[in-house]
Amino acid sequence: MKTLVLATNNKHKLREFKEMLEPIGYEVKTLKDFGITIDPEENGTTYGENAYIKCKAARALVDHPVISDDSGIEILGLNRFPGIHSSRYVDSECNGSYEEAFVDINKKLGNNPDRRAEYHCAICLLENLEDEPKIFEGVCPGYLLMEPNGIGGFGYDPLFHCTESDQDFGIATEDEKNAVSHRKKALVKLMEYLNNK
Ligand code: ITT
């Protein structure tokens, strides 16, 4: 089994990556498995730049290829807010509570009929520290519900309706979400790259 180290502190991302990568022969470890914790400053201006920052910090500390994920939700009626700040917005403006964030987002949207939203994901692969980063991206389009539905997934999922699967992510099963998600689309590109090397 080939080992990939996933540079994340997000246990939900870890679970989704494991579910998608383990059936095809990859062992997914995290820095925790090596007794290491890092929290590099994500001061990039794109998902790809931030994914590279996390990958590089981790690859300096372990002797395995590293992957990382930077992702976020872009609300079209709010000029693509919160985007790369999706995690920081909830932590700093909503006391870390997604329930508060959903109320705040609805307040910001007001009567705006444009409730379209997109999940974006960039996965970075860094096999060796000195390599150029490889970036793989995926987008999952949908729209925001008027109020949260279900408790499935994580983060913004209870407020998100995926147009491709015509499903609310808050009530979709893990397999259903993983079939169409931004993360899955980026991961398919990573797998194509790894298989063709
Ligand atoms: P790491 O940096 O440690 O990987 P993080 O959660 O801080 O974890 P990001 O900086 O990439 O990761 O922020 C991504 C945020 O975007 C995440 O915390 C959610 O709020 C949101 N998000 C991304 N993918 C999502 C998904 O599949 N479902 C729901 N929300 C998602």
mmCIF file of C-alpha atoms and ligand atoms in Angstrom, residues 8-10 13 42 54 69-72 86-87 98 119 154-157 177 182-183, ligand 1:
data_model
loop_
_atom_site.group_PDB
_atom_site.id
_atom_site.type_symbol
_atom_site.label_atom_id
_atom_site.label_comp_id
_atom_site.label_asym_id
_atom_site.label_seq_id
_atom_site.Cartn_x
_atom_site.Cartn_y
_atom_site.Cartn_z
ATOM 1 C CA THR A 8 -4.837 18.794 7.567
ATOM 2 C CA ASN A 9 -6.205 19.437 11.031
ATOM 3 C CA ASN A 10 -9.761 18.926 9.740
ATOM 4 C CA LYS A 13 -11.508 16.154 5.345
ATOM 5 C CA GLU A 42 -2.556 30.459 5.182
ATOM 6 C CA LYS A 54 0.236 23.509 4.026
ATOM 7 C CA ASP A 69 -6.625 20.424 0.595
ATOM 8 C CA ASP A 70 -7.631 24.044 0.614
ATOM 9 C CA SER A 71 -11.278 24.615 0.011
ATOM 10 C CA GLY A 72 -14.165 26.966 0.578
ATOM 11 C CA SER A 86 -14.581 30.147 4.635
ATOM 12 C CA SER A 87 -13.034 28.646 7.756
ATOM 13 C CA TYR A 98 -21.978 27.292 11.597
ATOM 14 C CA TYR A 119 -17.712 24.725 -3.339
ATOM 15 C CA PHE A 154 -19.583 19.186 7.779
ATOM 16 C CA GLY A 155 -19.125 22.923 7.595
ATOM 17 C CA TYR A 156 -21.588 24.588 5.230
ATOM 18 C CA ASP A 157 -23.184 21.302 4.079
ATOM 19 C CA LYS A 177 -21.638 13.552 -1.326
ATOM 20 C CA HIS A 182 -15.489 19.471 -5.269
ATOM 21 C CA ARG A 183 -13.001 17.335 -3.292
HETATM 22 P P1 ITT B 1 -7.022 22.452 7.194
HETATM 23 O O1 ITT B 1 -6.517 23.805 6.724
HETATM 24 O O2 ITT B 1 -6.319 21.986 8.433
HETATM 25 O O3 ITT B 1 -7.042 21.438 6.102
HETATM 26 P P2 ITT B 1 -9.574 23.861 7.439
HETATM 27 O O4 ITT B 1 -10.947 23.406 7.803
HETATM 28 O O5 ITT B 1 -9.037 25.079 8.125
HETATM 29 O O6 ITT B 1 -8.571 22.607 7.640
HETATM 30 P P3 ITT B 1 -9.571 25.268 4.899
HETATM 31 O O7 ITT B 1 -8.672 26.369 5.353
HETATM 32 O O8 ITT B 1 -9.350 24.669 3.552
HETATM 33 O O9 ITT B 1 -9.503 24.025 5.888
HETATM 34 O O10 ITT B 1 -11.066 25.756 5.028
HETATM 35 C C1 ITT B 1 -12.075 25.057 4.372
HETATM 36 C C2 ITT B 1 -13.426 25.470 4.937
HETATM 37 O O11 ITT B 1 -14.358 25.538 3.828
HETATM 38 C C3 ITT B 1 -13.975 24.400 5.862
HETATM 39 O O12 ITT B 1 -13.547 24.581 7.202
HETATM 40 C C4 ITT B 1 -15.476 24.568 5.665
HETATM 41 O O13 ITT B 1 -15.939 25.671 6.391
HETATM 42 C C5 ITT B 1 -15.568 24.910 4.162
HETATM 43 N N1 ITT B 1 -15.666 23.665 3.376
HETATM 44 C C6 ITT B 1 -14.733 23.152 2.527
HETATM 45 N N2 ITT B 1 -15.137 21.984 2.009
HETATM 46 C C7 ITT B 1 -16.347 21.734 2.547
HETATM 47 C C8 ITT B 1 -17.258 20.664 2.414
HETATM 48 O O14 ITT B 1 -16.996 19.598 1.669
HETATM 49 N N3 ITT B 1 -18.400 20.727 3.101
HETATM 50 C C9 ITT B 1 -18.666 21.787 3.891
HETATM 51 N N4 ITT B 1 -17.864 22.828 4.090
HETATM 52 C C10 ITT B 1 -16.691 22.815 3.422
#
